[in-house]
PDB file of C-alpha atoms and ligand atoms in Angstrom:
ATOM      1  CA  UNK Z   1       8.084  19.580 -13.251  1.00 44.00           C
ATOM      2  CA  UNK Z   2       5.276  18.183 -11.104  1.00 44.00           C
ATOM      3  CA  UNK Z   3       4.151  21.559  -9.803  1.00 47.00           C
ATOM      4  CA  UNK Z   4       5.167  20.292  -6.386  1.00 56.00           C
ATOM      5  CA  UNK Z   5       7.055  22.569  -4.011  1.00 55.00           C
ATOM      6  CA  UNK Z   6      10.805  22.634  -4.467  1.00 70.00           C
ATOM      7  CA  UNK Z   7      12.819  20.188  -2.411  1.00 80.00           C
ATOM      8  CA  UNK Z   8      15.016  22.900  -0.947  1.00 79.00           C
ATOM      9  CA  UNK Z   9      14.450  21.593   2.587  1.00 82.00           C
ATOM     10  CA  UNK Z  10      15.804  18.189   1.556  1.00 86.00           C
ATOM     11  CA  UNK Z  11      18.808  19.537  -0.333  1.00 84.00           C
ATOM     12  CA  UNK Z  12      19.705  22.170   2.279  1.00 82.00           C
ATOM     13  CA  UNK Z  13      19.123  19.919   5.321  1.00 79.00           C
ATOM     14  CA  UNK Z  14      16.324  22.041   6.734  1.00 67.00           C
ATOM     15  CA  UNK Z  15      18.277  25.311   6.582  1.00 69.00           C
ATOM     16  CA  UNK Z  16      15.934  26.559   3.860  1.00 74.00           C
ATOM     17  CA  UNK Z  17      12.151  26.202   3.716  1.00 76.00           C
ATOM     18  CA  UNK Z  18      10.470  24.671   0.681  1.00 77.00           C
ATOM     19  CA  UNK Z  19       8.496  27.101  -1.386  1.00 73.00           C
ATOM     20  CA  UNK Z  20       5.581  27.012  -1.474  1.00 73.00           C
ATOM     21  CA  UNK Z  21       5.117  25.063   1.750  1.00 75.00           C
ATOM     22  CA  UNK Z  22       3.214  21.871   0.829  1.00 74.00           C
ATOM     23  CA  UNK Z  23      -0.465  22.088   1.722  1.00 75.00           C
ATOM     24  CA  UNK Z  24      -1.435  19.852   4.663  1.00 76.00           C
ATOM     25  CA  UNK Z  25      -2.900  16.443   3.813  1.00 76.00           C
ATOM     26  CA  UNK Z  26      -5.433  14.753   6.006  1.00 78.00           C
ATOM     27  CA  UNK Z  27      -3.458  11.542   5.646  1.00 82.00           C
ATOM     28  CA  UNK Z  28      -0.029  12.304   4.153  1.00 87.00           C
ATOM     29  CA  UNK Z  29       1.513   9.457   2.157  1.00 92.00           C
ATOM     30  CA  UNK Z  30       4.668   8.195   3.820  1.00 96.00           C
ATOM     31  CA  UNK Z  31       6.237   5.561   1.620  1.00 97.00           C
ATOM     32  CA  UNK Z  32       9.551   3.808   1.099  1.00 98.00           C
ATOM     33  CA  UNK Z  33      10.486   2.486  -2.366  1.00 98.00           C
ATOM     34  CA  UNK Z  34      12.664  -0.605  -2.743  1.00 98.00           C
ATOM     35  CA  UNK Z  35      13.881  -2.170  -5.969  1.00 96.00           C
ATOM     36  CA  UNK Z  36      16.933  -3.561  -7.732  1.00 93.00           C
ATOM     37  CA  UNK Z  37      18.971  -1.265  -9.993  1.00 91.00           C
ATOM     38  CA  UNK Z  38      16.910  -0.866 -13.157  1.00 86.00           C
ATOM     39  CA  UNK Z  39      13.538  -1.585 -11.534  1.00 90.00           C
ATOM     40  CA  UNK Z  40      12.533   2.031 -12.124  1.00 88.00           C
ATOM     41  CA  UNK Z  41      12.553   3.445  -8.587  1.00 91.00           C
ATOM     42  CA  UNK Z  42      13.387   6.989  -9.654  1.00 88.00           C
ATOM     43  CA  UNK Z  43      10.681   7.069 -12.337  1.00 88.00           C
ATOM     44  CA  UNK Z  44       8.067   5.596 -10.011  1.00 93.00           C
ATOM     45  CA  UNK Z  45       9.024   7.960  -7.211  1.00 92.00           C
ATOM     46  CA  UNK Z  46       8.386  10.884  -9.569  1.00 88.00           C
ATOM     47  CA  UNK Z  47       5.043   9.525 -10.850  1.00 91.00           C
ATOM     48  CA  UNK Z  48       3.830   8.568  -7.377  1.00 94.00           C
ATOM     49  CA  UNK Z  49       4.736  11.957  -5.989  1.00 92.00           C
ATOM     50  CA  UNK Z  50       2.698  13.591  -8.746  1.00 90.00           C
ATOM     51  CA  UNK Z  51      -0.303  11.373  -7.968  1.00 92.00           C
ATOM     52  CA  UNK Z  52      -0.055  11.557  -4.192  1.00 92.00           C
ATOM     53  CA  UNK Z  53       1.234  15.148  -4.113  1.00 89.00           C
ATOM     54  CA  UNK Z  54       4.023  13.981  -1.866  1.00 92.00           C
ATOM     55  CA  UNK Z  55       7.714  14.891  -1.932  1.00 91.00           C
ATOM     56  CA  UNK Z  56      10.374  12.716  -3.595  1.00 91.00           C
ATOM     57  CA  UNK Z  57      13.187  12.280  -1.066  1.00 94.00           C
ATOM     58  CA  UNK Z  58      16.192  10.579  -2.646  1.00 94.00           C
ATOM     59  CA  UNK Z  59      19.449  10.007  -0.768  1.00 95.00           C
ATOM     60  CA  UNK Z  60      21.258   9.251  -4.048  1.00 93.00           C
ATOM     61  CA  UNK Z  61      20.310  12.706  -5.314  1.00 90.00           C
ATOM     62  CA  UNK Z  62      21.881  14.282  -2.232  1.00 91.00           C
ATOM     63  CA  UNK Z  63      25.206  12.673  -3.137  1.00 91.00           C
ATOM     64  CA  UNK Z  64      24.880  13.603  -6.798  1.00 89.00           C
ATOM     65  CA  UNK Z  65      24.061  17.205  -5.836  1.00 86.00           C
ATOM     66  CA  UNK Z  66      27.090  17.282  -3.500  1.00 87.00           C
ATOM     67  CA  UNK Z  67      29.276  15.971  -6.334  1.00 85.00           C
ATOM     68  CA  UNK Z  68      27.910  18.548  -8.801  1.00 81.00           C
ATOM     69  CA  UNK Z  69      28.641  21.316  -6.309  1.00 82.00           C
ATOM     70  CA  UNK Z  70      32.170  19.937  -5.826  1.00 78.00           C
ATOM     71  CA  UNK Z  71      31.552  19.399  -2.102  1.00 66.00           C
ATOM     72  CA  UNK Z  72      34.893  19.549  -0.404  1.00 71.00           C
ATOM     73  CA  UNK Z  73      34.563  17.864   3.000  1.00 86.00           C
ATOM     74  CA  UNK Z  74      36.786  14.752   3.104  1.00 89.00           C
ATOM     75  CA  UNK Z  75      33.856  12.590   4.288  1.00 88.00           C
ATOM     76  CA  UNK Z  76      31.689  13.739   1.396  1.00 89.00           C
ATOM     77  CA  UNK Z  77      34.523  13.284  -1.106  1.00 90.00           C
ATOM     78  CA  UNK Z  78      34.981   9.696   0.098  1.00 91.00           C
ATOM     79  CA  UNK Z  79      31.216   9.139  -0.166  1.00 92.00           C
ATOM     80  CA  UNK Z  80      31.141  10.418  -3.743  1.00 92.00           C
ATOM     81  CA  UNK Z  81      34.043   8.171  -4.713  1.00 93.00           C
ATOM     82  CA  UNK Z  82      32.192   5.182  -3.206  1.00 95.00           C
ATOM     83  CA  UNK Z  83      29.056   6.186  -5.137  1.00 95.00           C
ATOM     84  CA  UNK Z  84      30.966   6.438  -8.415  1.00 93.00           C
ATOM     85  CA  UNK Z  85      32.239   2.896  -7.871  1.00 95.00           C
ATOM     86  CA  UNK Z  86      28.659   1.694  -7.246  1.00 95.00           C
ATOM     87  CA  UNK Z  87      29.303   0.957  -3.550  1.00 97.00           C
ATOM     88  CA  UNK Z  88      27.222   2.124  -0.617  1.00 97.00           C
ATOM     89  CA  UNK Z  89      28.493   5.226   1.139  1.00 96.00           C
ATOM     90  CA  UNK Z  90      29.337   4.752   4.832  1.00 94.00           C
ATOM     91  CA  UNK Z  91      26.129   4.387   6.771  1.00 92.00           C
ATOM     92  CA  UNK Z  92      27.018   6.782   9.608  1.00 95.00           C
ATOM     93  CA  UNK Z  93      27.096   9.524   6.982  1.00 94.00           C
ATOM     94  CA  UNK Z  94      23.860   8.601   5.236  1.00 96.00           C
ATOM     95  CA  UNK Z  95      21.984   8.091   8.521  1.00 97.00           C
ATOM     96  CA  UNK Z  96      23.252  11.458   9.811  1.00 95.00           C
ATOM     97  CA  UNK Z  97      22.109  13.078   6.553  1.00 94.00           C
ATOM     98  CA  UNK Z  98      18.605  11.648   6.879  1.00 96.00           C
ATOM     99  CA  UNK Z  99      18.468  12.594  10.560  1.00 95.00           C
ATOM    100  CA  UNK Z 100      19.383  16.197   9.679  1.00 93.00           C
ATOM    101  CA  UNK Z 101      16.399  16.197   7.329  1.00 93.00           C
ATOM    102  CA  UNK Z 102      13.834  15.033   9.892  1.00 92.00           C
ATOM    103  CA  UNK Z 103      11.666  18.015   8.982  1.00 89.00           C
ATOM    104  CA  UNK Z 104      11.130  16.540   5.527  1.00 91.00           C
ATOM    105  CA  UNK Z 105       9.959  13.278   7.087  1.00 94.00           C
ATOM    106  CA  UNK Z 106       7.511  15.015   9.364  1.00 91.00           C
ATOM    107  CA  UNK Z 107       6.342  17.371   6.590  1.00 88.00           C
ATOM    108  CA  UNK Z 108       2.545  17.291   6.409  1.00 87.00           C
ATOM    109  CA  UNK Z 109       2.744  16.974   2.603  1.00 89.00           C
ATOM    110  CA  UNK Z 110       4.058  13.398   2.883  1.00 93.00           C
ATOM    111  CA  UNK Z 111       7.002  11.758   1.133  1.00 94.00           C
ATOM    112  CA  UNK Z 112       8.266   8.916  -1.025  1.00 95.00           C
ATOM    113  CA  UNK Z 113      11.666   7.864   0.299  1.00 97.00           C
ATOM    114  CA  UNK Z 114      13.856   6.545  -2.535  1.00 96.00           C
ATOM    115  CA  UNK Z 115      17.201   4.886  -1.781  1.00 96.00           C
ATOM    116  CA  UNK Z 116      16.962   4.777   2.019  1.00 97.00           C
ATOM    117  CA  UNK Z 117      17.059   2.435   3.840  1.00 98.00           C
ATOM    118  CA  UNK Z 118      19.442   0.177   1.942  1.00 98.00           C
ATOM    119  CA  UNK Z 119      20.254  -2.357   4.620  1.00 97.00           C
ATOM    120  CA  UNK Z 120      19.045  -3.516   8.024  1.00 96.00           C
ATOM    121  CA  UNK Z 121      21.140  -1.036  10.015  1.00 97.00           C
ATOM    122  CA  UNK Z 122      19.606   1.822   8.042  1.00 98.00           C
ATOM    123  CA  UNK Z 123      16.117   0.337   8.403  1.00 98.00           C
ATOM    124  CA  UNK Z 124      16.510   0.239  12.178  1.00 97.00           C
ATOM    125  CA  UNK Z 125      17.871   3.804  12.169  1.00 97.00           C
ATOM    126  CA  UNK Z 126      14.895   4.960  10.097  1.00 97.00           C
ATOM    127  CA  UNK Z 127      12.549   3.294  12.526  1.00 97.00           C
ATOM    128  CA  UNK Z 128      14.200   5.121  15.427  1.00 97.00           C
ATOM    129  CA  UNK Z 129      14.064   8.481  13.656  1.00 97.00           C
ATOM    130  CA  UNK Z 130      10.366   8.007  12.805  1.00 97.00           C
ATOM    131  CA  UNK Z 131       9.546   6.903  16.350  1.00 97.00           C
ATOM    132  CA  UNK Z 132      11.175  10.087  17.687  1.00 96.00           C
ATOM    133  CA  UNK Z 133       8.994  12.064  15.277  1.00 95.00           C
ATOM    134  CA  UNK Z 134       5.863  10.077  16.282  1.00 95.00           C
ATOM    135  CA  UNK Z 135       5.166   9.087  12.706  1.00 95.00           C
ATOM    136  CA  UNK Z 136       5.126   5.778  10.858  1.00 95.00           C
ATOM    137  CA  UNK Z 137       5.703   4.551   7.330  1.00 96.00           C
ATOM    138  CA  UNK Z 138       2.432   3.710   5.607  1.00 95.00           C
ATOM    139  CA  UNK Z 139       3.960   1.079   3.322  1.00 97.00           C
ATOM    140  CA  UNK Z 140       7.179  -0.117   1.726  1.00 98.00           C
ATOM    141  CA  UNK Z 141       6.676  -0.600  -2.007  1.00 98.00           C
ATOM    142  CA  UNK Z 142       8.918  -3.274  -3.502  1.00 97.00           C
ATOM    143  CA  UNK Z 143       9.220  -2.929  -7.277  1.00 96.00           C
ATOM    144  CA  UNK Z 144       9.871  -6.501  -8.248  1.00 94.00           C
ATOM    145  CA  UNK Z 145      11.487  -7.219 -11.589  1.00 88.00           C
ATOM    146  CA  UNK Z 146       9.689  -9.978 -13.521  1.00 81.00           C
ATOM    147  CA  UNK Z 147      11.323 -13.403 -13.349  1.00 76.00           C
ATOM    148  CA  UNK Z 148      12.458 -13.286 -16.996  1.00 77.00           C
ATOM    149  CA  UNK Z 149      14.347 -10.048 -16.299  1.00 77.00           C
ATOM    150  CA  UNK Z 150      15.885 -11.458 -13.128  1.00 74.00           C
ATOM    151  CA  UNK Z 151      17.213 -14.313 -15.218  1.00 78.00           C
ATOM    152  CA  UNK Z 152      18.762 -12.057 -17.845  1.00 80.00           C
ATOM    153  CA  UNK Z 153      22.519 -12.345 -18.149  1.00 81.00           C
ATOM    154  CA  UNK Z 154      24.303  -9.631 -16.206  1.00 81.00           C
ATOM    155  CA  UNK Z 155      25.686  -8.281 -19.478  1.00 84.00           C
ATOM    156  CA  UNK Z 156      22.187  -7.530 -20.726  1.00 83.00           C
ATOM    157  CA  UNK Z 157      21.187  -5.763 -17.514  1.00 83.00           C
ATOM    158  CA  UNK Z 158      24.375  -3.734 -17.712  1.00 86.00           C
ATOM    159  CA  UNK Z 159      23.652  -2.861 -21.356  1.00 84.00           C
ATOM    160  CA  UNK Z 160      20.130  -1.688 -20.478  1.00 82.00           C
ATOM    161  CA  UNK Z 161      21.205   0.460 -17.569  1.00 87.00           C
ATOM    162  CA  UNK Z 162      23.940   1.962 -19.702  1.00 88.00           C
ATOM    163  CA  UNK Z 163      21.149   3.479 -21.836  1.00 91.00           C
ATOM    164  CA  UNK Z 164      19.693   5.463 -18.944  1.00 91.00           C
ATOM    165  CA  UNK Z 165      19.878   9.246 -19.080  1.00 93.00           C
ATOM    166  CA  UNK Z 166      18.888  11.675 -16.324  1.00 90.00           C
ATOM    167  CA  UNK Z 167      17.950  15.341 -16.546  1.00 90.00           C
ATOM    168  CA  UNK Z 168      20.489  17.572 -14.771  1.00 87.00           C
ATOM    169  CA  UNK Z 169      17.688  19.821 -13.544  1.00 84.00           C
ATOM    170  CA  UNK Z 170      14.395  18.037 -12.844  1.00 82.00           C
ATOM    171  CA  UNK Z 171      16.024  14.554 -12.579  1.00 80.00           C
ATOM    172  CA  UNK Z 172      13.508  12.910 -14.941  1.00 84.00           C
ATOM    173  CA  UNK Z 173      14.827   9.573 -16.178  1.00 85.00           C
ATOM    174  CA  UNK Z 174      14.817   8.393 -19.823  1.00 89.00           C
ATOM    175  CA  UNK Z 175      15.852   5.141 -21.407  1.00 88.00           C
ATOM    176  CA  UNK Z 176      17.411   5.415 -24.850  1.00 91.00           C
ATOM    177  CA  UNK Z 177      15.784   2.141 -25.963  1.00 86.00           C
ATOM    178  CA  UNK Z 178      12.437   1.948 -24.132  1.00 82.00           C
ATOM    179  CA  UNK Z 179      11.584   5.566 -23.369  1.00 85.00           C
ATOM    180  CA  UNK Z 180      13.829   7.910 -25.368  1.00 93.00           C
ATOM    181  CA  UNK Z 181      13.530  11.698 -25.093  1.00 96.00           C
ATOM    182  CA  UNK Z 182      11.816  13.418 -28.022  1.00 97.00           C
ATOM    183  CA  UNK Z 183      14.979  15.385 -28.776  1.00 97.00           C
ATOM    184  CA  UNK Z 184      18.275  13.637 -28.280  1.00 96.00           C
ATOM    185  CA  UNK Z 185      20.030  14.786 -25.101  1.00 96.00           C
ATOM    186  CA  UNK Z 186      17.214  17.137 -24.058  1.00 97.00           C
ATOM    187  CA  UNK Z 187      14.691  16.630 -21.251  1.00 95.00           C
ATOM    188  CA  UNK Z 188      11.058  16.445 -22.447  1.00 95.00           C
ATOM    189  CA  UNK Z 189       9.822  18.025 -19.214  1.00 92.00           C
ATOM    190  CA  UNK Z 190      12.060  21.021 -18.629  1.00 92.00           C
ATOM    191  CA  UNK Z 191      14.299  21.286 -21.714  1.00 95.00           C
ATOM    192  CA  UNK Z 192      17.505  20.845 -19.698  1.00 95.00           C
ATOM    193  CA  UNK Z 193      20.471  18.626 -20.567  1.00 96.00           C
ATOM    194  CA  UNK Z 194      20.358  14.830 -20.149  1.00 96.00           C
ATOM    195  CA  UNK Z 195      23.437  13.094 -18.775  1.00 94.00           C
ATOM    196  CA  UNK Z 196      24.549   9.572 -17.961  1.00 92.00           C
ATOM    197  CA  UNK Z 197      25.053   8.877 -14.254  1.00 88.00           C
ATOM    198  CA  UNK Z 198      28.657   8.073 -13.397  1.00 87.00           C
ATOM    199  CA  UNK Z 199      27.438   4.937 -11.607  1.00 90.00           C
ATOM    200  CA  UNK Z 200      25.620   3.788 -14.766  1.00 90.00           C
ATOM    201  CA  UNK Z 201      28.975   2.675 -16.198  1.00 89.00           C
ATOM    202  CA  UNK Z 202      29.312  -1.113 -16.625  1.00 89.00           C
ATOM    203  CA  UNK Z 203      31.662  -1.823 -13.710  1.00 92.00           C
ATOM    204  CA  UNK Z 204      29.679   0.316 -11.240  1.00 93.00           C
ATOM    205  CA  UNK Z 205      26.406  -1.319 -12.366  1.00 92.00           C
ATOM    206  CA  UNK Z 206      27.876  -4.749 -11.614  1.00 92.00           C
ATOM    207  CA  UNK Z 207      28.860  -3.580  -8.125  1.00 95.00           C
ATOM    208  CA  UNK Z 208      25.402  -2.051  -7.521  1.00 94.00           C
ATOM    209  CA  UNK Z 209      23.672  -5.303  -8.485  1.00 92.00           C
ATOM    210  CA  UNK Z 210      25.858  -7.222  -6.036  1.00 94.00           C
ATOM    211  CA  UNK Z 211      25.288  -4.669  -3.277  1.00 96.00           C
ATOM    212  CA  UNK Z 212      21.526  -4.901  -3.824  1.00 95.00           C
ATOM    213  CA  UNK Z 213      21.563  -8.669  -3.463  1.00 94.00           C
ATOM    214  CA  UNK Z 214      23.929  -8.721  -0.496  1.00 96.00           C
ATOM    215  CA  UNK Z 215      22.507  -5.810   1.511  1.00 96.00           C
ATOM    216  CA  UNK Z 216      19.165  -4.486   0.336  1.00 97.00           C
ATOM    217  CA  UNK Z 217      17.216  -7.562  -0.717  1.00 95.00           C
ATOM    218  CA  UNK Z 218      16.933  -8.746   2.905  1.00 97.00           C
ATOM    219  CA  UNK Z 219      14.770  -5.674   3.588  1.00 98.00           C
ATOM    220  CA  UNK Z 220      11.973  -7.265   1.548  1.00 97.00           C
ATOM    221  CA  UNK Z 221      11.595  -9.970   4.163  1.00 97.00           C
ATOM    222  CA  UNK Z 222      12.233  -7.507   6.999  1.00 97.00           C
ATOM    223  CA  UNK Z 223       9.291  -5.311   5.965  1.00 97.00           C
ATOM    224  CA  UNK Z 224       7.134  -8.299   4.999  1.00 97.00           C
ATOM    225  CA  UNK Z 225       7.407  -9.541   8.580  1.00 96.00           C
ATOM    226  CA  UNK Z 226       6.322  -6.105   9.786  1.00 95.00           C
ATOM    227  CA  UNK Z 227       3.265  -6.268   7.505  1.00 95.00           C
ATOM    228  CA  UNK Z 228       4.423  -3.157   5.646  1.00 96.00           C
ATOM    229  CA  UNK Z 229       5.454  -4.634   2.302  1.00 97.00           C
ATOM    230  CA  UNK Z 230       3.492  -4.025  -0.895  1.00 97.00           C
ATOM    231  CA  UNK Z 231       4.965  -6.159  -3.696  1.00 96.00           C
ATOM    232  CA  UNK Z 232       4.442  -4.742  -7.164  1.00 96.00           C
ATOM    233  CA  UNK Z 233       5.463  -6.265 -10.478  1.00 94.00           C
ATOM    234  CA  UNK Z 234       7.762  -3.803 -12.231  1.00 92.00           C
ATOM    235  CA  UNK Z 235       6.769  -4.889 -15.736  1.00 89.00           C
ATOM    236  CA  UNK Z 236       4.870  -2.733 -18.196  1.00 88.00           C
ATOM    237  CA  UNK Z 237       4.924   0.993 -18.866  1.00 89.00           C
ATOM    238  CA  UNK Z 238       5.828   3.423 -16.071  1.00 89.00           C
ATOM    239  CA  UNK Z 239       2.156   4.515 -15.920  1.00 93.00           C
ATOM    240  CA  UNK Z 240       0.892   0.919 -15.664  1.00 95.00           C
ATOM    241  CA  UNK Z 241       3.312   0.257 -12.828  1.00 95.00           C
ATOM    242  CA  UNK Z 242       2.283   3.475 -11.082  1.00 96.00           C
ATOM    243  CA  UNK Z 243      -1.394   2.499 -11.303  1.00 96.00           C
ATOM    244  CA  UNK Z 244      -0.575  -0.917  -9.899  1.00 96.00           C
ATOM    245  CA  UNK Z 245       1.243   0.699  -6.979  1.00 97.00           C
ATOM    246  CA  UNK Z 246      -1.687   3.000  -6.249  1.00 96.00           C
ATOM    247  CA  UNK Z 247      -4.101   0.045  -6.289  1.00 96.00           C
ATOM    248  CA  UNK Z 248      -1.734  -1.970  -4.104  1.00 95.00           C
ATOM    249  CA  UNK Z 249      -1.574   0.872  -1.603  1.00 93.00           C
ATOM    250  CA  UNK Z 250      -5.376   1.182  -1.456  1.00 86.00           C
ATOM    251  CA  UNK Z 251      -5.614  -2.510  -0.757  1.00 65.00           C
ATOM    252  CA  UNK Z 252      -2.901  -2.307   1.880  1.00 59.00           C
ATOM    253  CA  UNK Z 253      -4.649   0.573   3.651  1.00 54.00           C
ATOM    254  CA  UNK Z 254      -8.003  -1.237   3.669  1.00 50.00           C
ATOM    255  CA  UNK Z 255      -6.364  -4.439   4.927  1.00 50.00           C
ATOM    256  CA  UNK Z 256      -4.684  -2.535   7.765  1.00 47.00           C
ATOM    257  CA  UNK Z 257      -7.963  -0.775   8.596  1.00 45.00           C
ATOM    258  CA  UNK Z 258      -9.998  -3.976   8.820  1.00 41.00           C
TER     259      UNK Z 258
HETATM  260  P1  AMP I 301      20.454   5.854  -5.991  1.00 85.88           P
HETATM  261  O1  AMP I 301      20.225   7.158  -6.678  1.00 85.88           O
HETATM  262  O2  AMP I 301      19.451   5.577  -4.923  1.00 85.88           O
HETATM  263  O3  AMP I 301      20.640   4.720  -6.953  1.00 85.88           O
HETATM  264  O4  AMP I 301      21.842   6.005  -5.203  1.00 85.88           O
HETATM  265  C1  AMP I 301      23.055   6.236  -5.902  1.00 85.88           C
HETATM  266  C2  AMP I 301      24.226   5.927  -5.000  1.00 85.88           C
HETATM  267  O5  AMP I 301      24.221   6.791  -3.852  1.00 85.88           O
HETATM  268  C3  AMP I 301      24.249   4.530  -4.404  1.00 85.88           C
HETATM  269  O6  AMP I 301      24.759   3.549  -5.302  1.00 85.88           O
HETATM  270  C4  AMP I 301      25.160   4.734  -3.197  1.00 85.88           C
HETATM  271  O7  AMP I 301      26.515   4.880  -3.588  1.00 85.88           O
HETATM  272  C5  AMP I 301      24.694   6.101  -2.701  1.00 85.88           C
HETATM  273  N1  AMP I 301      23.581   5.944  -1.760  1.00 85.88           N
HETATM  274  C6  AMP I 301      22.318   6.436  -1.912  1.00 85.88           C
HETATM  275  N2  AMP I 301      21.564   6.122  -0.866  1.00 85.88           N
HETATM  276  C7  AMP I 301      22.347   5.401  -0.034  1.00 85.88           C
HETATM  277  C8  AMP I 301      22.138   4.770   1.206  1.00 85.88           C
HETATM  278  N3  AMP I 301      20.935   4.797   1.798  1.00 85.88           N
HETATM  279  N4  AMP I 301      23.177   4.133   1.806  1.00 85.88           N
HETATM  280  C9  AMP I 301      24.386   4.089   1.223  1.00 85.88           C
HETATM  281  N5  AMP I 301      24.654   4.648   0.028  1.00 85.88           N
HETATM  282  C10 AMP I 301      23.646   5.304  -0.601  1.00 85.88           C
END
């Protein structure tokens, strides 16, 4: 969709090379995206990767791909069941999966990491993996929902997320109310089928919101203390938010450089 190399290396844990190999960047973007369910992480990851010509690395997509391929290892089956309920999968598994994909992190094309880390243990593990690779995260972008959306009743948030549809092929995300596809059920970008994520069902959404507050939200402060956090208001169109992120990153880079 973006003309970016395939993410075969990410999906196949380094056993397959991406094609074409991403061209080297003088300063590859290495970003982490944080945001509550519904803040638009997946959409922003896609737009940012197009702008920065980096690779979208999503841990959630690894579990969805494993589910679609009917992965049969007991550990993966348990992980998929946890995902369908909206819970986090066990962290030993997710950390091992990211570790196996170290080549994607060191890739000279850069990356936008979406969905990892999700708690402090994972953040520390990521730090260790990056230190072993002698690379560092440029910034952690926190997509912050506007106050009025944070105050919405849970029912309304659940209703909104229930309208989300994802392309089975290129993973583009649509919203039936705010950003519907041109043709019902069909992806505007690649023409493939749109589906509803199993964890976009009301009960799983409620669990995901709670998990975000209990586990992931503390990472905002964690990365703020490290001087890595770039806070971005997640209101407006996807393109407006993307532009805000790009400006925020420029400012962050110049602040770090001075
Ligand atoms: P996402 O696509 O990032 O919303 O992730 C979908 C689901 O995959 C999550 O609700 C979790 O069940 C699982 N998952 C993805 N990334 C992680 C992670 N870093 N740690 C634990 N579970 C994860």
